[in-house]
Tab-separated table of C-alpha atoms in Angstrom:
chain	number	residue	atom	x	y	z
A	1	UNK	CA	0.000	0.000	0.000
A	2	UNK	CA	3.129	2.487	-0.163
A	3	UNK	CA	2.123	3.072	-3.761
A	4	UNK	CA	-1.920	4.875	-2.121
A	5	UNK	CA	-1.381	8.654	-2.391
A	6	UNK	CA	-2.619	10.730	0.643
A	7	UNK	CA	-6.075	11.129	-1.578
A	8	UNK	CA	-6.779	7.377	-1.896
A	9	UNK	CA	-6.262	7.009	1.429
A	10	UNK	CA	-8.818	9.948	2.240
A	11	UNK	CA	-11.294	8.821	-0.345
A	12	UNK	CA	-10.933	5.129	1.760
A	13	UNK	CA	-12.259	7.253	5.231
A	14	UNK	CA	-15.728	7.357	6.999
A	15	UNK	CA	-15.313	10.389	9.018
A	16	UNK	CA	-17.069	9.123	12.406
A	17	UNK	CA	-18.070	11.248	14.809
A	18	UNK	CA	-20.904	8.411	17.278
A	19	UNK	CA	-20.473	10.116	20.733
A	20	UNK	CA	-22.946	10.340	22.840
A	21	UNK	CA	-22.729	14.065	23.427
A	22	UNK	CA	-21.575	15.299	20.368
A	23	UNK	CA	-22.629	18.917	19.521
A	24	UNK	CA	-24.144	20.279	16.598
A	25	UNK	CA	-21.034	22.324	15.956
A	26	UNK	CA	-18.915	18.941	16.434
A	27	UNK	CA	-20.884	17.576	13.524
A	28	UNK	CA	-20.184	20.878	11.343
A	29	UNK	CA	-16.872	20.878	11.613
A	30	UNK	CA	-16.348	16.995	10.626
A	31	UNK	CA	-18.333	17.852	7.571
A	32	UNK	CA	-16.237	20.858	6.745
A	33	UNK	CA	-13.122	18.313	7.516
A	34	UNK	CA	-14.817	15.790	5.391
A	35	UNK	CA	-15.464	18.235	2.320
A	36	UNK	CA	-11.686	19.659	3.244
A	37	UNK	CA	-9.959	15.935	2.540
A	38	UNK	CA	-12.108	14.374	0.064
A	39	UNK	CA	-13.393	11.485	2.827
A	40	UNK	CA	-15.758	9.058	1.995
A	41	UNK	CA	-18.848	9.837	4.211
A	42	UNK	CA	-19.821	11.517	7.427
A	43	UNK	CA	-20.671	8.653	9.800
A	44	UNK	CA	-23.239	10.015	12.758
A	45	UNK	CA	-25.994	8.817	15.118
A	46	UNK	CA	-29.327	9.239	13.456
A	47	UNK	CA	-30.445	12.225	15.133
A	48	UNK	CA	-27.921	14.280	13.690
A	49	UNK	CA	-28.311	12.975	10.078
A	50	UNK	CA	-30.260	15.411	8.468
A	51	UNK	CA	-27.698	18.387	10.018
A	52	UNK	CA	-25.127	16.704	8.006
A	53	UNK	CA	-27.140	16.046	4.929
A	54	UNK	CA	-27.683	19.868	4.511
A	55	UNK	CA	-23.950	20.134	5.009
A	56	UNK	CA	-22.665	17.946	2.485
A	57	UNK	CA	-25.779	18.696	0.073
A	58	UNK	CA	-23.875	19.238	-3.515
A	59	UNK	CA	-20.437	17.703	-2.084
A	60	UNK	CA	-18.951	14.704	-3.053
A	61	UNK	CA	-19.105	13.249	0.604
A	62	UNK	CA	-21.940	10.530	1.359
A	63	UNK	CA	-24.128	10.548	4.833
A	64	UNK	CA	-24.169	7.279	6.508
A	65	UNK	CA	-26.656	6.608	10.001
A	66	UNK	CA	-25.968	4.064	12.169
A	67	UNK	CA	-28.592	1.893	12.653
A	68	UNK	CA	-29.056	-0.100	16.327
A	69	UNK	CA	-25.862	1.155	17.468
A	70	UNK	CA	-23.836	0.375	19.312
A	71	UNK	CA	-25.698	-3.517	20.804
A	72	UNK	CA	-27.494	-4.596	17.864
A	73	UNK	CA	-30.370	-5.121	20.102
A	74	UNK	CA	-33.319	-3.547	18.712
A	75	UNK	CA	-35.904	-5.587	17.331
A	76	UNK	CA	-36.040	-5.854	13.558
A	77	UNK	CA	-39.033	-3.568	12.721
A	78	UNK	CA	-37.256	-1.088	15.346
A	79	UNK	CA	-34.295	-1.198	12.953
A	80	UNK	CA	-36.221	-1.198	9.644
A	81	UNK	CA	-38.201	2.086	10.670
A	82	UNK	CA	-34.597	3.675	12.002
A	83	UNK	CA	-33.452	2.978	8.498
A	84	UNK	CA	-36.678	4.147	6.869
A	85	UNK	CA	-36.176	7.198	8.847
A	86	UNK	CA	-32.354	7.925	8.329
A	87	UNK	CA	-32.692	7.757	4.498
A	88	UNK	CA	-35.960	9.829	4.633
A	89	UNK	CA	-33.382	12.367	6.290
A	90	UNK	CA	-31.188	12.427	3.849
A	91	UNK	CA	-28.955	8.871	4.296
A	92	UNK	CA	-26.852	7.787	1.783
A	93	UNK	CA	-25.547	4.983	3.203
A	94	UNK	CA	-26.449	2.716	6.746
A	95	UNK	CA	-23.888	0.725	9.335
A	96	UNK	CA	-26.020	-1.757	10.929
A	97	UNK	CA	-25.448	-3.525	13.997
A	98	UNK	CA	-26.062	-7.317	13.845
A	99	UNK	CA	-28.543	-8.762	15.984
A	100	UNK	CA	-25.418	-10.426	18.273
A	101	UNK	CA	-27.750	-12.501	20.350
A	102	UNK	CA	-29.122	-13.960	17.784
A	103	UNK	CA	-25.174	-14.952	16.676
A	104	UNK	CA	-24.243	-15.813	19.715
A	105	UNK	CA	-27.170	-18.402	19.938
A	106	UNK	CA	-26.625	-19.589	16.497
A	107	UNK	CA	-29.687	-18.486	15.312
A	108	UNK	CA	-28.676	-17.541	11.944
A	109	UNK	CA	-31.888	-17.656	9.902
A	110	UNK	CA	-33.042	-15.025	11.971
A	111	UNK	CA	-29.918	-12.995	11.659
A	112	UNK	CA	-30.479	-13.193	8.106
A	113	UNK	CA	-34.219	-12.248	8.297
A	114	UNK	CA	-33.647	-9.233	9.780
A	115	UNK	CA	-30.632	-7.703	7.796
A	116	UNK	CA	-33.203	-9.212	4.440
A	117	UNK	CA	-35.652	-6.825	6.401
A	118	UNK	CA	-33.398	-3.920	6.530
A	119	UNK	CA	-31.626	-4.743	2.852
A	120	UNK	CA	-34.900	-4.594	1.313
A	121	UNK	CA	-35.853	-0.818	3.411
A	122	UNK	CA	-32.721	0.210	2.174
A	123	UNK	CA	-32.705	-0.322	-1.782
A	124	UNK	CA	-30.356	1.467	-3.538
A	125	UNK	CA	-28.334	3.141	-0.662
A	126	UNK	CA	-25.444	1.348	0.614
A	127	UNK	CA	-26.087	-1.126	3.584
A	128	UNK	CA	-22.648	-2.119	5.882
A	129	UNK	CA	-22.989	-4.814	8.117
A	130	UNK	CA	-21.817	-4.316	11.611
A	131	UNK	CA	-20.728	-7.970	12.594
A	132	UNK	CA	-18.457	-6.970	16.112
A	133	UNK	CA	-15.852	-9.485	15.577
A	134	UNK	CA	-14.276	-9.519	18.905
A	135	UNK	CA	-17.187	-10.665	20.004
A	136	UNK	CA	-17.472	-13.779	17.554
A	137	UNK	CA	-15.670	-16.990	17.397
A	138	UNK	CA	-13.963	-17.559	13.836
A	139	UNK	CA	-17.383	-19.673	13.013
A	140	UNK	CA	-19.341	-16.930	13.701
A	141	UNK	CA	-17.304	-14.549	12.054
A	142	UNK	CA	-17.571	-16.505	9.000
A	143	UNK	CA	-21.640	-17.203	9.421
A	144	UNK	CA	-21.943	-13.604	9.867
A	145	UNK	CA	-19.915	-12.448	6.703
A	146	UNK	CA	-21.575	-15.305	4.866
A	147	UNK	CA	-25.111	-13.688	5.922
A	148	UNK	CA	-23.937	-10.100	5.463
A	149	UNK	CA	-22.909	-11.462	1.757
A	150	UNK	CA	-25.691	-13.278	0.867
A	151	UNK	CA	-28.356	-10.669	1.795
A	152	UNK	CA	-26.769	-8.353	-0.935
A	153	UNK	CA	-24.930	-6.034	2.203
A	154	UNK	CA	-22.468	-3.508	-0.283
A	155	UNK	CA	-20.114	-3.825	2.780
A	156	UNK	CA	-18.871	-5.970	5.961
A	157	UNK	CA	-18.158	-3.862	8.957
A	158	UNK	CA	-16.087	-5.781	11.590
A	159	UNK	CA	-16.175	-3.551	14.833
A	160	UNK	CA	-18.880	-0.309	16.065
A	161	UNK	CA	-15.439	0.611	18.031
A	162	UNK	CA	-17.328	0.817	21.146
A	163	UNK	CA	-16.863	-3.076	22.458
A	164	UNK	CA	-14.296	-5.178	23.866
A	165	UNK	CA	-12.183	-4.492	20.462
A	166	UNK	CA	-11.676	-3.049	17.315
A	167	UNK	CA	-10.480	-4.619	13.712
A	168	UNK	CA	-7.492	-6.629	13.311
A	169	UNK	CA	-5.494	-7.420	9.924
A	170	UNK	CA	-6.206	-11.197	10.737
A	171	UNK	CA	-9.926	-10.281	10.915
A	172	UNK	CA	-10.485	-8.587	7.986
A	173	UNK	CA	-8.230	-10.975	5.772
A	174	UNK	CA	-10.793	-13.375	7.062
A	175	UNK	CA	-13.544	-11.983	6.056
A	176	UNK	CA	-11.768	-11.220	2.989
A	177	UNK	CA	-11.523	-15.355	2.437
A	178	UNK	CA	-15.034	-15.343	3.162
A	179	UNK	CA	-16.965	-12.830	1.021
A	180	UNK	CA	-14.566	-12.921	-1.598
A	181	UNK	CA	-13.226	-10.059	-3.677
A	182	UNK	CA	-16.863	-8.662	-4.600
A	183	UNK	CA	-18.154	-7.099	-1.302
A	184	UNK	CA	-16.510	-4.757	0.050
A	185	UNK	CA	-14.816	-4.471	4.100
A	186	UNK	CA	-15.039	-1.749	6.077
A	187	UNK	CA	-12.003	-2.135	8.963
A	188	UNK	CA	-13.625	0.298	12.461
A	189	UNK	CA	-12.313	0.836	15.658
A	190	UNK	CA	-8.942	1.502	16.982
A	191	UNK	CA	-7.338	2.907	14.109
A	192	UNK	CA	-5.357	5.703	14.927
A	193	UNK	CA	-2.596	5.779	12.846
A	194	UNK	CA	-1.314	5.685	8.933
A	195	UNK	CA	0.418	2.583	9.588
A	196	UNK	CA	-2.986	0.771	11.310
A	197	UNK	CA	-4.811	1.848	8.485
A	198	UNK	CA	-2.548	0.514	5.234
A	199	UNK	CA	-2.349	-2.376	7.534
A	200	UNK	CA	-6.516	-2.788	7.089
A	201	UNK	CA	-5.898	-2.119	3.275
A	202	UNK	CA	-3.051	-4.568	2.670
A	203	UNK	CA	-5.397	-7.277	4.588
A	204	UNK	CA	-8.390	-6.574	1.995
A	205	UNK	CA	-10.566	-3.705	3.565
A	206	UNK	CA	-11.689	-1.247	0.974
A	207	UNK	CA	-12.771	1.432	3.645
A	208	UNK	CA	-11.963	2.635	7.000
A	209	UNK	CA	-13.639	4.199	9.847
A	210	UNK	CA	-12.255	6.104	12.044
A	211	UNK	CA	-12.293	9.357	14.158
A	212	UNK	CA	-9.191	11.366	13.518
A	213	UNK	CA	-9.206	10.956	9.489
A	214	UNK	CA	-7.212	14.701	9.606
A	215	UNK	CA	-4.415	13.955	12.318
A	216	UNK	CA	-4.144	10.210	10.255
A	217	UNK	CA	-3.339	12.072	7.106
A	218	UNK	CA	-0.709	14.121	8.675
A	219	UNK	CA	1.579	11.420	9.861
């Protein structure tokens, strides 16, 4: 990855900005960052989506909403209305949390009933898969990206950055065996550095989320 210039890199970025208490002006000025760099999207909590869909209105940066952040836990019509909401506010794109009881169980045909649920609410935007991978065993990191895959998800997410860990290399290459080289992988949580980051790439993710996208682009 020594060959990505510092604008590949920053077309790569979801800008994320999920705290609880995050300010309107907060949100502004990771927009105006966003716009400033050339990142990928604007990644906020769905309250604040339609502040940064008048932001970015015209600009070549993408919304995206979280959707049953950060547990997962909602149940499915909960999460098909958030989504039905978040893109009636100006969405582009939606990071879903996976239903991790449901995983954790094995109750995968439910799993995939829900994300079907939320695929189908979501036509035509793109849909990321939040699959928290430190909380999965290898089997139910693979179940999850084979679900995430076979629902038509644009993207595999491995971490919401909020639980007991964030993405590895080893995770995302396998999810990368897993999905194959059509859908894409979004590496989240704990990046915060240059080197982290081409790390993610060089494993197979094709976007990164992250917090400081401006400090990671000056190192």
């Amino acid at each position: 990855m020594q060959g990505h210039t510092e604008r590949q890199i920053a077309s790569l970025i979801d800008h994320t900005i999920l705290k609880a208490d995050a300010t309107a002006l907060e949100i502004e000025k990771y927009c105006a960052e966003a716009i400033q760099h050339g990142f990928c999207s604007v990644v906020v909590n769905p309250v604040h989506v339609r502040r940064v869909a008048d932001a970015l209105r015209g600009r070549n940066v993408r919304t995206a909403s979280v959707i049953g952040f950060p547990l997962g836990g909602n149940v499915p019509a909960l999460k098909v209305k958030e989504t039905e909401v978040a893109l009636e506010q100006g969405a582009d794109e939606i990071d879903v949390v996976i239903d991790l009881g449901a995983m954790a169980d094995g109750r995968y045909a439910d799993v995939e009933s829900e994300l079907k649920a939320i695929r189908r609410a979501s036509e035509g935007k793109i849909m990321k898969v939040i699959i928290e991978a430190c909380l999965l065993t290898d089997e139910g990191k693979i179940a999850a990206s084979s679900i995430s895959a076979a629902i038509g998800a644009d993207l595999v997410k491995t971490s919401t950055g909020v639980s007991t860990g964030g993405a590895t290399a080893e995770d995302i290459a396998l999810i990368r065996r897993t999905v194959g080289p059509e859908i894409g992988i979004k590496a989240s949580g704990g990046i915060r550095t240059r080197e982290t980051a081409l790390q993610m790439l060089d494993a197979g993710a094709t976007r990164i989320g992250l917090s400081v996208g401006p400090l990671l682009l000056q190192l």
